[in-house]
Coordinates of C-alpha atoms and ligand atoms in Angstrom, one line a residue:
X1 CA -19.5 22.0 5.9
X2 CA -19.5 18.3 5.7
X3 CA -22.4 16.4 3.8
X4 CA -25.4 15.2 6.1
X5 CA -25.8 11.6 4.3
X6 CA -29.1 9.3 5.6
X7 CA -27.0 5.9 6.6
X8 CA -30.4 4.0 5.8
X9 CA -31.0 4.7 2.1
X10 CA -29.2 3.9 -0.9
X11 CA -31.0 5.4 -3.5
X12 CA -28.7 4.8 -5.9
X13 CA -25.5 4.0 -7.9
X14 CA -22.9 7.1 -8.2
X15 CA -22.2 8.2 -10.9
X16 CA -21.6 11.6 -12.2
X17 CA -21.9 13.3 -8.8
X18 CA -26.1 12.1 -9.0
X19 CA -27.7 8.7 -7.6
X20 CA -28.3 6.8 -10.3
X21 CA -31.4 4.2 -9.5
X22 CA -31.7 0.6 -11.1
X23 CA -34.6 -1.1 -12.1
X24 CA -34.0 -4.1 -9.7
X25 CA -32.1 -4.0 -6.4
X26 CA -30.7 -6.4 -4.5
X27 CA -29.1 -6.7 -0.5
X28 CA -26.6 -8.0 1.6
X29 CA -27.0 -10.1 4.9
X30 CA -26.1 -8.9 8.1
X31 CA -23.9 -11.8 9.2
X32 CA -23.6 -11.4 12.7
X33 CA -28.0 -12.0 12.5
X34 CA -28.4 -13.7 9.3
X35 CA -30.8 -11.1 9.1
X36 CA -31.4 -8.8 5.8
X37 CA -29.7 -5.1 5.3
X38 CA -30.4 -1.9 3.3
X39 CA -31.6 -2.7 -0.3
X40 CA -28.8 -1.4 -2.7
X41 CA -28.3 -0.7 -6.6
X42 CA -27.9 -3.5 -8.9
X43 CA -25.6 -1.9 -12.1
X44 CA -26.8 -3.1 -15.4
X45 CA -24.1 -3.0 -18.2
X46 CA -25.5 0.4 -19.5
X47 CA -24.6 1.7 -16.3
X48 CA -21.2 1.0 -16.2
X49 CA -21.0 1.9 -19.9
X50 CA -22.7 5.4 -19.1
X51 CA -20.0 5.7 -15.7
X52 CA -17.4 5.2 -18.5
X53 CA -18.4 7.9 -20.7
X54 CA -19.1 10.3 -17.4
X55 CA -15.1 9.7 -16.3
X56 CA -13.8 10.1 -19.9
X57 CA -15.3 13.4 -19.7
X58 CA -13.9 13.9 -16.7
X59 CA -10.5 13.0 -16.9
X60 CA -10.0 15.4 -19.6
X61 CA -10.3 18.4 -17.0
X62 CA -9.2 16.1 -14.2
X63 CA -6.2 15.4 -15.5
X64 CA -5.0 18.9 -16.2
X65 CA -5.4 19.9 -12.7
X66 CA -3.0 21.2 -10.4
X67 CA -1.5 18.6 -7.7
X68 CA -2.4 21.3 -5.3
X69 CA -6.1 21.5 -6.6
X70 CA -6.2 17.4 -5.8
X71 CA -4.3 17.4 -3.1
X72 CA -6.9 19.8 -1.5
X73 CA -9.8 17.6 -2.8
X74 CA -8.5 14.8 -0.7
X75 CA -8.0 16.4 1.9
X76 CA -11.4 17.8 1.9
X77 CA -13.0 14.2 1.4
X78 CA -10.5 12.9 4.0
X79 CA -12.2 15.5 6.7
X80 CA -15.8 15.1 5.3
X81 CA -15.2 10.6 6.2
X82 CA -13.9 11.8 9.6
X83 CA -17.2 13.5 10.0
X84 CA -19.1 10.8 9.5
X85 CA -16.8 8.3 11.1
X86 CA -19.0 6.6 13.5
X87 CA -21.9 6.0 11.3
X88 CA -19.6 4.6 8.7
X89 CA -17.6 2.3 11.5
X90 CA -21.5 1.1 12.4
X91 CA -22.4 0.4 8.8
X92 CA -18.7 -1.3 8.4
X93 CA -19.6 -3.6 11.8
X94 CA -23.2 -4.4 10.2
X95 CA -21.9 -5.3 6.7
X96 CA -18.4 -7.1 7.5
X97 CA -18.7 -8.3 10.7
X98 CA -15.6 -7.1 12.0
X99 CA -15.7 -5.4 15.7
X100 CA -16.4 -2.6 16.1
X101 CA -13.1 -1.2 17.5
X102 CA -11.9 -2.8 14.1
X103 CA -13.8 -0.8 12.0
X104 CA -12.5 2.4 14.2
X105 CA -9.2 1.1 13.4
X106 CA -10.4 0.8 9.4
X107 CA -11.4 4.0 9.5
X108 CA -8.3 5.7 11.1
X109 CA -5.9 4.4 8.8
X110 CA -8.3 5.1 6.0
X111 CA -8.3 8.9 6.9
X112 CA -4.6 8.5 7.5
X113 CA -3.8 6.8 4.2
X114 CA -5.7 9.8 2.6
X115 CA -4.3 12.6 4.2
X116 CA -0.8 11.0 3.5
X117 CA -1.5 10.1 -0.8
X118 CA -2.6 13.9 -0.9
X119 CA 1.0 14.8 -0.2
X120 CA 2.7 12.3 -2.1
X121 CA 3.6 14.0 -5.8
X122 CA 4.6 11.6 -8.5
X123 CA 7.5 14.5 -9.6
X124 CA 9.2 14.7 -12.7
X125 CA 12.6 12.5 -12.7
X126 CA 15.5 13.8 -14.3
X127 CA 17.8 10.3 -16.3
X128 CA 20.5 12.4 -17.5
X129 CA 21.2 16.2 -18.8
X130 CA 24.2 17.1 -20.4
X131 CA 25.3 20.4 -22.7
X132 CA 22.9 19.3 -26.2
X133 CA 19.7 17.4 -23.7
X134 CA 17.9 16.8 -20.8
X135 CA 15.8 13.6 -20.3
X136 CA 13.3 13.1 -17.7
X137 CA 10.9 10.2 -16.6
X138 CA 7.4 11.9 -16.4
X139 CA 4.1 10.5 -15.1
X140 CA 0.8 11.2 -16.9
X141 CA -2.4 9.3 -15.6
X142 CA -3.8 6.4 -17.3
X143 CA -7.1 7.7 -18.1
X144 CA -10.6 5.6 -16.5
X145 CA -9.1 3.1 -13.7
X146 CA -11.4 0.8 -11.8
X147 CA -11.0 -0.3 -7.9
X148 CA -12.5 -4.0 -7.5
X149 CA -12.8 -4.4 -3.2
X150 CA -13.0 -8.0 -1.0
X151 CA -15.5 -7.8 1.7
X152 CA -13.3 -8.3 4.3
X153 CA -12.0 -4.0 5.0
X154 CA -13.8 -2.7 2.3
X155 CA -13.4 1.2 3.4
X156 CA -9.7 1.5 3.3
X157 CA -9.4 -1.5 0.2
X158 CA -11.5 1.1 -1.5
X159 CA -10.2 4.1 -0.3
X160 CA -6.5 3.0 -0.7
X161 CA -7.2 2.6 -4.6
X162 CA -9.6 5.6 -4.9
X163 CA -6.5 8.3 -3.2
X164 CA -3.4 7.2 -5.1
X165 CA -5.7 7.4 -9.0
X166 CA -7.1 10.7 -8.1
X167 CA -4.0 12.4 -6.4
X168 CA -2.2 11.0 -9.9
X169 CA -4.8 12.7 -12.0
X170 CA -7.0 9.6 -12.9
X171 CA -10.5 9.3 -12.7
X172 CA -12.1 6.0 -10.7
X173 CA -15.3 3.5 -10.7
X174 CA -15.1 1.7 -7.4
X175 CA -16.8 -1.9 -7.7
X176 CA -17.4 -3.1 -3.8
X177 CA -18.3 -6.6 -3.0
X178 CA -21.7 -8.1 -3.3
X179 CA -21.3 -8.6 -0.1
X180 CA -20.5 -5.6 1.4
X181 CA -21.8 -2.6 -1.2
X182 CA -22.6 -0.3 1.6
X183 CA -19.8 1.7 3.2
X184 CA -18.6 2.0 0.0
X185 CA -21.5 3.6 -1.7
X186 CA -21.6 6.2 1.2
X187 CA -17.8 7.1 0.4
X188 CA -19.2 7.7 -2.8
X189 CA -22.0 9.7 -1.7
X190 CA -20.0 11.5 1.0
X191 CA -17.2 12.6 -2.7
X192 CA -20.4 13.5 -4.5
X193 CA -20.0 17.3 -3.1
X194 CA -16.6 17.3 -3.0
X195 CA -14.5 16.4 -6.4
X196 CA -16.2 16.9 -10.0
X197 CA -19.1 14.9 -11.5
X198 CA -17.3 11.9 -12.9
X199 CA -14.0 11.5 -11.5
X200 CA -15.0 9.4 -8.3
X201 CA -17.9 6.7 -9.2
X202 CA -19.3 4.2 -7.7
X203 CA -21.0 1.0 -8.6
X204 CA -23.2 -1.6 -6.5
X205 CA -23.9 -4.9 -8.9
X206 CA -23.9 -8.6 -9.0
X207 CA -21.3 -11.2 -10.1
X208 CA -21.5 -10.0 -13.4
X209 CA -20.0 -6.3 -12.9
X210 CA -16.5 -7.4 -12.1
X211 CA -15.8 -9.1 -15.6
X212 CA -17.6 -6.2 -17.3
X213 CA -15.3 -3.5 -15.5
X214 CA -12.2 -6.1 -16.6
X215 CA -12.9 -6.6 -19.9
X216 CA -14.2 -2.9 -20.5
X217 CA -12.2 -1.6 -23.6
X218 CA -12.1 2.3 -22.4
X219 CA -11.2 1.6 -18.6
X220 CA -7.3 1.8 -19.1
X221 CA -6.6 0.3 -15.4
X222 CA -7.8 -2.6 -12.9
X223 CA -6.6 -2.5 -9.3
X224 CA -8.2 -5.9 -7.9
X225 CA -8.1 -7.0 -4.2
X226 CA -9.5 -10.2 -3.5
X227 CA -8.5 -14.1 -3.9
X228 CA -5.9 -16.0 -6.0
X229 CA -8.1 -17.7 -8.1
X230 CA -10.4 -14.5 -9.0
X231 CA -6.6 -12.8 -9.6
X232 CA -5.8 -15.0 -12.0
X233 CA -9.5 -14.7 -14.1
X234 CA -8.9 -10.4 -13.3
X235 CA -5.0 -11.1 -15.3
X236 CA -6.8 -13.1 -18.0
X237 CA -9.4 -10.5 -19.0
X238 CA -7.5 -7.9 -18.6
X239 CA -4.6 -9.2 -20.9
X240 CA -7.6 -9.0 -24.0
X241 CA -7.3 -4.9 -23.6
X242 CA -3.8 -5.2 -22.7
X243 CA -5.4 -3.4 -19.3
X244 CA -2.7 -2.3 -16.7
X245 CA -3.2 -4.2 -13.3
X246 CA -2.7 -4.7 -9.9
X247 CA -3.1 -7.9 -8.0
X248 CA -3.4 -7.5 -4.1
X249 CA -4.3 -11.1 -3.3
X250 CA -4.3 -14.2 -0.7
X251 CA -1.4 -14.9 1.7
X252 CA -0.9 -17.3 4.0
X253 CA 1.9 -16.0 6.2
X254 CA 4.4 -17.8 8.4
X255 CA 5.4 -16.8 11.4
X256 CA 8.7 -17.7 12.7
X257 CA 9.3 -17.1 16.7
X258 CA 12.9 -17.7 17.7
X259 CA 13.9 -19.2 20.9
X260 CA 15.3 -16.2 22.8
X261 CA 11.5 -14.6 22.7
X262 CA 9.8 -13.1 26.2
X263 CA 6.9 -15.5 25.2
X264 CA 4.8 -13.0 27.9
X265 CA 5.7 -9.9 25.7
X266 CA 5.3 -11.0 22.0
X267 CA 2.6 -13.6 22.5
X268 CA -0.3 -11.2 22.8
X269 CA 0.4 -9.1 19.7
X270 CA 1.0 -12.8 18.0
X271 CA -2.3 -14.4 19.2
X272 CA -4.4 -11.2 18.5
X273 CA -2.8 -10.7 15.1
X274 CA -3.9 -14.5 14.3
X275 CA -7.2 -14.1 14.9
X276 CA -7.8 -10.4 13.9
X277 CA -11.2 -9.8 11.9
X278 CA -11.5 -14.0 12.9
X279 CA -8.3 -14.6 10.7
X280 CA -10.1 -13.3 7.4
X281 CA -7.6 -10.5 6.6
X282 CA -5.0 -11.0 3.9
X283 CA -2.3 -10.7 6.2
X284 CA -3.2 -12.0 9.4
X285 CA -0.4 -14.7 10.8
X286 CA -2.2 -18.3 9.2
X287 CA 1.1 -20.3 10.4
X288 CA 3.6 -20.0 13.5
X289 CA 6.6 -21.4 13.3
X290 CA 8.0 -22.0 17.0
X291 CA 11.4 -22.8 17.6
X292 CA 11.4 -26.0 19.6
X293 CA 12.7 -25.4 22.7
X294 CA 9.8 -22.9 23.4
X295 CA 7.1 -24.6 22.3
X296 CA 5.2 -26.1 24.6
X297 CA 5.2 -22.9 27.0
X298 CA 4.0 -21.1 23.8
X299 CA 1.0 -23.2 22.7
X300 CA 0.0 -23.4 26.6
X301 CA 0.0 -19.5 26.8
X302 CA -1.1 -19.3 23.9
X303 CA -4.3 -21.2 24.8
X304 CA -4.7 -19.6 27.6
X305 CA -4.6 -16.3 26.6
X306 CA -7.1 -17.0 24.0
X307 CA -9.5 -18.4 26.6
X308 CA -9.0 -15.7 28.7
X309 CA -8.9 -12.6 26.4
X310 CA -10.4 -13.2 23.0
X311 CA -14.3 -13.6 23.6
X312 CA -16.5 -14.8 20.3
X313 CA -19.8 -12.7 19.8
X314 CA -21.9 -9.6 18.7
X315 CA -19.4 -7.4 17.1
X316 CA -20.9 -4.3 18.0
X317 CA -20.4 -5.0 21.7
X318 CA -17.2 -3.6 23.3
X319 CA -14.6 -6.3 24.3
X320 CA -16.2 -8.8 21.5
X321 CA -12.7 -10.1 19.8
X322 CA -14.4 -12.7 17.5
X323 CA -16.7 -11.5 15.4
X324 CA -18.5 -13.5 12.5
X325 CA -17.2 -15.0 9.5
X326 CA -18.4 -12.6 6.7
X327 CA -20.6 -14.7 4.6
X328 CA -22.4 -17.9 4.3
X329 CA -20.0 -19.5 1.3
X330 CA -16.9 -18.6 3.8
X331 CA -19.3 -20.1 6.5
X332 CA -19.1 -23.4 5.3
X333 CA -15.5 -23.2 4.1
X334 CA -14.5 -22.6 7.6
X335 CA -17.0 -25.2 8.7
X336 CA -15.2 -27.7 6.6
X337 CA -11.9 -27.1 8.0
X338 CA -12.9 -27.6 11.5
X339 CA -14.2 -31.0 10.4
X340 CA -10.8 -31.9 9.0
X341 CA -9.9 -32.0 12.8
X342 CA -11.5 -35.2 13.4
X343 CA -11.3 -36.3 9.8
X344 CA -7.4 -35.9 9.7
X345 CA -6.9 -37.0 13.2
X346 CA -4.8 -33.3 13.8
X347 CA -4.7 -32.5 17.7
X348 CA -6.3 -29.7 18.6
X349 CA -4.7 -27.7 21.6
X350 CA -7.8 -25.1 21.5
X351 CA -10.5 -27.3 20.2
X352 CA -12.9 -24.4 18.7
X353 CA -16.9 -24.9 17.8
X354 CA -19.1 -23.8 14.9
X355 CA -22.2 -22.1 16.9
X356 CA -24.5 -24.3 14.7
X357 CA -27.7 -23.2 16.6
X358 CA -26.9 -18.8 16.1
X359 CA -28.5 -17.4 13.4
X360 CA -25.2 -15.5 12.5
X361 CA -22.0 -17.0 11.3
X362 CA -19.6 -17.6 14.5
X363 CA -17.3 -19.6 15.0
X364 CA -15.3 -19.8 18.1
X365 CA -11.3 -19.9 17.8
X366 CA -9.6 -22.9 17.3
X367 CA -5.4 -23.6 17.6
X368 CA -3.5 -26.9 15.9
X369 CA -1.1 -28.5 17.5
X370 CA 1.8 -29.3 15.2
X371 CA 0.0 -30.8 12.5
X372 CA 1.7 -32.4 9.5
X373 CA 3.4 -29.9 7.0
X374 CA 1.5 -31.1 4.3
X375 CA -2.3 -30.8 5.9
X376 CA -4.4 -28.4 4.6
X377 CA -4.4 -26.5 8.1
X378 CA -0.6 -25.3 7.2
X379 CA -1.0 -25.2 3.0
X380 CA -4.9 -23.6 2.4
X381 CA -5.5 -19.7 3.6
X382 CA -8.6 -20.7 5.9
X383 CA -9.8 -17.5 6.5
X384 CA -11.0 -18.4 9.9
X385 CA -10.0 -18.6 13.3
X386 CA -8.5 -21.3 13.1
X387 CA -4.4 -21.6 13.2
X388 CA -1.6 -24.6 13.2
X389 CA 1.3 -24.3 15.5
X390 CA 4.5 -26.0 14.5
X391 CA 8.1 -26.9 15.5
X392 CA 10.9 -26.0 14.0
X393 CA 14.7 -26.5 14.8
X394 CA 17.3 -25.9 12.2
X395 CA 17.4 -22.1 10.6
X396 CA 17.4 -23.4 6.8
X397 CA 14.9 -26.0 7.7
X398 CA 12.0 -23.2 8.9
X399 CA 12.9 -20.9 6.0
X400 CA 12.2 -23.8 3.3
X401 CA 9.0 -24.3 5.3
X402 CA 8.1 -20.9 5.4
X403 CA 8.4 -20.2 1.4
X404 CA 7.4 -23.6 0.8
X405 CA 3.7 -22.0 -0.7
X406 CA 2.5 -20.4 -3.5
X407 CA 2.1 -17.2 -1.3
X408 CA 4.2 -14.8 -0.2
X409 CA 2.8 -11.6 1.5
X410 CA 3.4 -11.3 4.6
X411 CA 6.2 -13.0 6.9
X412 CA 8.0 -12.2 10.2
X413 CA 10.7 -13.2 12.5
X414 CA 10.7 -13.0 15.9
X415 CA 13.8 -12.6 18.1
X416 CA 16.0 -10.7 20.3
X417 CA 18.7 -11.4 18.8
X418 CA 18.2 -8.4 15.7
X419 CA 21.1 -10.0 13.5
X420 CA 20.2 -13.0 13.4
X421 CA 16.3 -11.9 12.7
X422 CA 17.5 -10.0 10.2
X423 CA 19.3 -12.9 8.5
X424 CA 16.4 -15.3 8.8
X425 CA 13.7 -12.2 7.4
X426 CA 16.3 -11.2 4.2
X427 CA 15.6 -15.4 3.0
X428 CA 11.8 -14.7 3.2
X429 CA 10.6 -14.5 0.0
X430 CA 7.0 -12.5 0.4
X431 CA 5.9 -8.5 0.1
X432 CA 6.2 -7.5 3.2
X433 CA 8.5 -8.7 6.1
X434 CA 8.2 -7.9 9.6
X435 CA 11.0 -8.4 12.3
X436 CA 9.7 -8.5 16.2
X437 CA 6.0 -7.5 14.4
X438 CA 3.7 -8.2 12.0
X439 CA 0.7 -6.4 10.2
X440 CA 2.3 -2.9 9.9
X441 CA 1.8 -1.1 6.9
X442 CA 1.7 2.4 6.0
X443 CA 0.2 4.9 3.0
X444 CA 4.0 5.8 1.8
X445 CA 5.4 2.1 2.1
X446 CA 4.9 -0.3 -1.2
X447 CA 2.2 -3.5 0.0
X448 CA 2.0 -6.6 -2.3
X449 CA 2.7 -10.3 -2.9
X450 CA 5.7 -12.2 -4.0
X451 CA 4.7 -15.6 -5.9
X452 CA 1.1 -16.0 -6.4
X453 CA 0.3 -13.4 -3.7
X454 CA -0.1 -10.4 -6.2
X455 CA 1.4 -8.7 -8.9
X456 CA 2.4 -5.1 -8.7
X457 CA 2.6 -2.9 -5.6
X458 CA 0.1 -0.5 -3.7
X459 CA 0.6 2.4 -1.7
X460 CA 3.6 3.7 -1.4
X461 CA 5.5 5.7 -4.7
X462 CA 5.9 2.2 -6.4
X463 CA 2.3 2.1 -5.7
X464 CA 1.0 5.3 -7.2
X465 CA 3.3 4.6 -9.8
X466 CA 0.9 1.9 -11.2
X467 CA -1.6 4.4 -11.8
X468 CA 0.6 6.3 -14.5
X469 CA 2.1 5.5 -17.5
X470 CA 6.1 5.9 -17.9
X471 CA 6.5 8.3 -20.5
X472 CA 10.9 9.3 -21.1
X473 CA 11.0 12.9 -22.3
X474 CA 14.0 14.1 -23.9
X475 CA 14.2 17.3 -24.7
X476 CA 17.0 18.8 -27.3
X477 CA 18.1 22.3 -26.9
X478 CA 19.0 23.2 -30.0
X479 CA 16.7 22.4 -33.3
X480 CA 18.9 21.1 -35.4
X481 CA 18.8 21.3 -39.3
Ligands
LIG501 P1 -13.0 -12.6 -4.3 O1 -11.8 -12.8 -5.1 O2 -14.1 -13.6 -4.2 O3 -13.7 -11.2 -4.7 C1 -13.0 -10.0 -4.7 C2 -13.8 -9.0 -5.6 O4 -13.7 -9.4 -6.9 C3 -15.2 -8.8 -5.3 O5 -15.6 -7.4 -5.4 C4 -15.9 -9.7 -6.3 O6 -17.2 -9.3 -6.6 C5 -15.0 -9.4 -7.5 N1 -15.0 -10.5 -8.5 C6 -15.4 -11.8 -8.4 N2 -15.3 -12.4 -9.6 C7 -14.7 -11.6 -10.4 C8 -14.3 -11.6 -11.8 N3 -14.4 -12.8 -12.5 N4 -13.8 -10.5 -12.4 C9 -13.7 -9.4 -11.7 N5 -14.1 -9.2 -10.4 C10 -14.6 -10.3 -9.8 O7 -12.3 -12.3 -2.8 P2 -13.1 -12.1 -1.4 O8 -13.6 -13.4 -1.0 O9 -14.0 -10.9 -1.6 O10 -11.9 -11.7 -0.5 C11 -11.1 -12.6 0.2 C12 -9.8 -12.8 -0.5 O11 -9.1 -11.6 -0.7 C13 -8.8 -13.6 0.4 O12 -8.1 -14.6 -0.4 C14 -7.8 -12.6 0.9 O13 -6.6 -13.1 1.3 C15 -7.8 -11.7 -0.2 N6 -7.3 -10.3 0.2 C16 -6.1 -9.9 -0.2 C17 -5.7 -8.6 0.3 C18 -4.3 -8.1 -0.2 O14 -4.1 -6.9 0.0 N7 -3.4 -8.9 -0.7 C19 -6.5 -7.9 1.1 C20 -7.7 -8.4 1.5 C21 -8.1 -9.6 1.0

């Protein structure tokens, strides 16, 4: 039977299967009210120290368990979310901001993503075998790993680090952000009667816990989502251990849209997946490249469709496309680029507004018509709904453009034309490249950055890959004297 778990209280930190109280607590902001949620654990350096210890233990049973026996687990803990599905797409809507048919989305391909690592073995790979040896590539776990999480789609950013270090045998502490500790405490809670005490953890703190986990000498793995510049601090104090990462970080994705499009076909999937979660997801498109001859037809539907279809409000409410930005810091970030509009003199083909008299952090959606190449509107990830629109002409022109940055996750090419979309996306240099879509990803297919977008892969087999070592077992057949 599925756990009954009170969506109110958060009595404590997991760890070892038990809530584990702090002397102080602390509590996010609901940022669609500005309002104050649930008060949450803060973890002292103890804790994590004790959460350490807890998945030591564990991983020595852990590890020696059957992939059936895991795979099971998951699936159990993948049916016990889908229980509880609605509260935690609530609790997702209250603590991010994102709609609420968002969050359903979050939580389907969470499920999904689970269901799908609990059949993915990491299996034995044989190098070479001849009369005298065999040699194989084998996998073993890595020991204690540790999931850092963004606020922007904290469930599945959690989950999709939690599923590939169990089903590999690994034991995990999962660090949410300050900002949004709350669905991922009740994933916690929710594994707490499902796998043993100390293989699945979970830890609510402040700014502090992040470096703690990264420079923590006896957790052998770091998988970090979040921005560039944290990346960069997460490489740095993990390199003192010699720590095992992965880097999922910012992007700031070109989109390129050929001149043979049906503008009335692609341009709602285009328009929608700019302004998805109010453009604050990694991959969201942040520049459209439109070939010239379409142009002005595209911006003008463009426009219109936003108008038409993509409302700003409450993101609880049905038909609410807009929600909030997450968080008062990202607030005025956001704020600040809407100002450049004026400042900079860029023409605005969807002029936007910052709701300054709400109590909540909304913004409404704002579009920029061909700006310079070099304004910050085409070279900064705003993480906001807020997107430039620009020209191009010449095939090697818009491919310079588009690698031009120090990003490189997502990109895509739109066209009819499937040869030539092909050529164009085979020059993009980011993780993931999209022809006639963007967005997609899946549980078995490899997501990261090129450039300064990441470093390593996750999901996929590459992905679960990072949670093992490579250990090359040859094996002699005869003992020789
Ligand atoms: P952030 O870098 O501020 O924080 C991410 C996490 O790191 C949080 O849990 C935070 O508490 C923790 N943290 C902060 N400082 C730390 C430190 N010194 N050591 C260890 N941990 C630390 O990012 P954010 O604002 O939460 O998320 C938004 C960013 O994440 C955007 O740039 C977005 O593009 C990126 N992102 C990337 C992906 C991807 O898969 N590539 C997905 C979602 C978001």
């Amino acid at each position: 039977m599925a756990p009954i778990i009170d969506f109110e209280n958060f009595p404590g930190n997991i760890v070892n299967n038990e809530f584990l109280p702090t002397s102080t607590t602390r509590h996010s902001i609901n940022p669609s009210t500005g309002e104050p949620l649930y008060e949450v654990p803060v973890a002292t350096k103890d804790d994590l120290d004790a959460s350490v210890v807890h998945a030591q233990v564990a991983f020595k049973t852990w590890s020696r368990t059957s992939f059936a026996e895991r795979s099971a687990l998951l699936l159990k803990f993948a049916d016990a979310i889908e229980a509880n599905r609605r509260e935690i797409e609530r609790l997702d809507t209250l603590e991010s901001g994102k709609t609420i048919s968002l969050s359903g989305v979050e939580l389907t391909m969470t499920i999904a993503w689970l269901r799908t690592f609990a059949t993915m073995e990491i299996k034995d790979e044989l190098l070479d075998e001849n009369d005298e040896r065999t040699i194989y590539s084998t996998f073993p776990p890595i020991g204690v790993c540790a999931a850092i999480v963004p606020w922007n789609w904290p469930v599945l950013l959690g989950l999709g680090k939690v599923g590939p270090a169990l089903i590999t045998g690994n034991c995990i502490i999962v660090k949410p952000s300050p900002y949004t500790p709350y669905c991922d405490l009740k994933l916690g809670e929710i594994g707490m009667s499902i796998f043993p005490p100390g293989v699945f953890q979970v830890l609510s703190g402040n700014d502090d816990l992040g470096p703690w986990i990264t420079e923590h000498p006896s957790i052998g793995m770091v998988s970090f989502t979040g921005s560039i510049p944290t990346g960069k601090r997460v490489a740095t104090s993990c390199a003192k251990t010699l720590k095992r990462y992965v880097l999922e970080l910012g992007g700031n994705d070109a989109a390129i849209i050929c001149d043979d499009v049906e503008i009335d076909k692609c341009l709602p999937k285009i328009t929608q997946l700019s302004f998805l979660h109010s453009g604050q997801i990694c991959m969201d498109v942040k520049r459209l490249y439109i070939h010239e001859k379409i142009y002005e037809q595209f911006r003008d539907a463009m426009v219109d469709y936003v108008r038409k279809n993509l409302q700003t409000g409450n993101p609880l409410e049905e038909g609410t496309f807009i929600g909030p930005v997450q968080n008062g810091i990202q607030f005025e970030l956001v704020k600040d680029m809407y100002a450049q509009i004026e400042k900079q003199g860029w023409k605005a083909a969807l002029e936007g507004k910052v709701r300054e008299t709400s109590k909540g952090f909304f913004v409404e959606p704002a579009i920029i018509d061909n700006p310079p190449e070099d304004s910050r509107i085409v070279t900064e990830e705003p993480f906001g709904p807020i997107v430039p629109l620009l020209k191009w002409s010449a095939e090697d022109d818009v491919i310079e453009r588009a690698n031009a940055l120090e990003t490189g996750l997502g990109a895509s090419v739109w066209s009819k034309d499937l040869g030539r979309a092909e050529r164009l996306a085979r020059q993009l240099s980011a993780g993931s490249v999209w022809i006639n879509s963007h967005f997609d990803t899946a549980p078995n297919v490899p997501f990261g950055g090129h450039k300064q977008s990441g470093a390593g892969m996750e999901w996929g087999v590459e992905g679960l890959k990072h949670y093992t070592n490579s250990r090359s077992l040859w094996v002699w057949k005869k003992v020789f004297e």
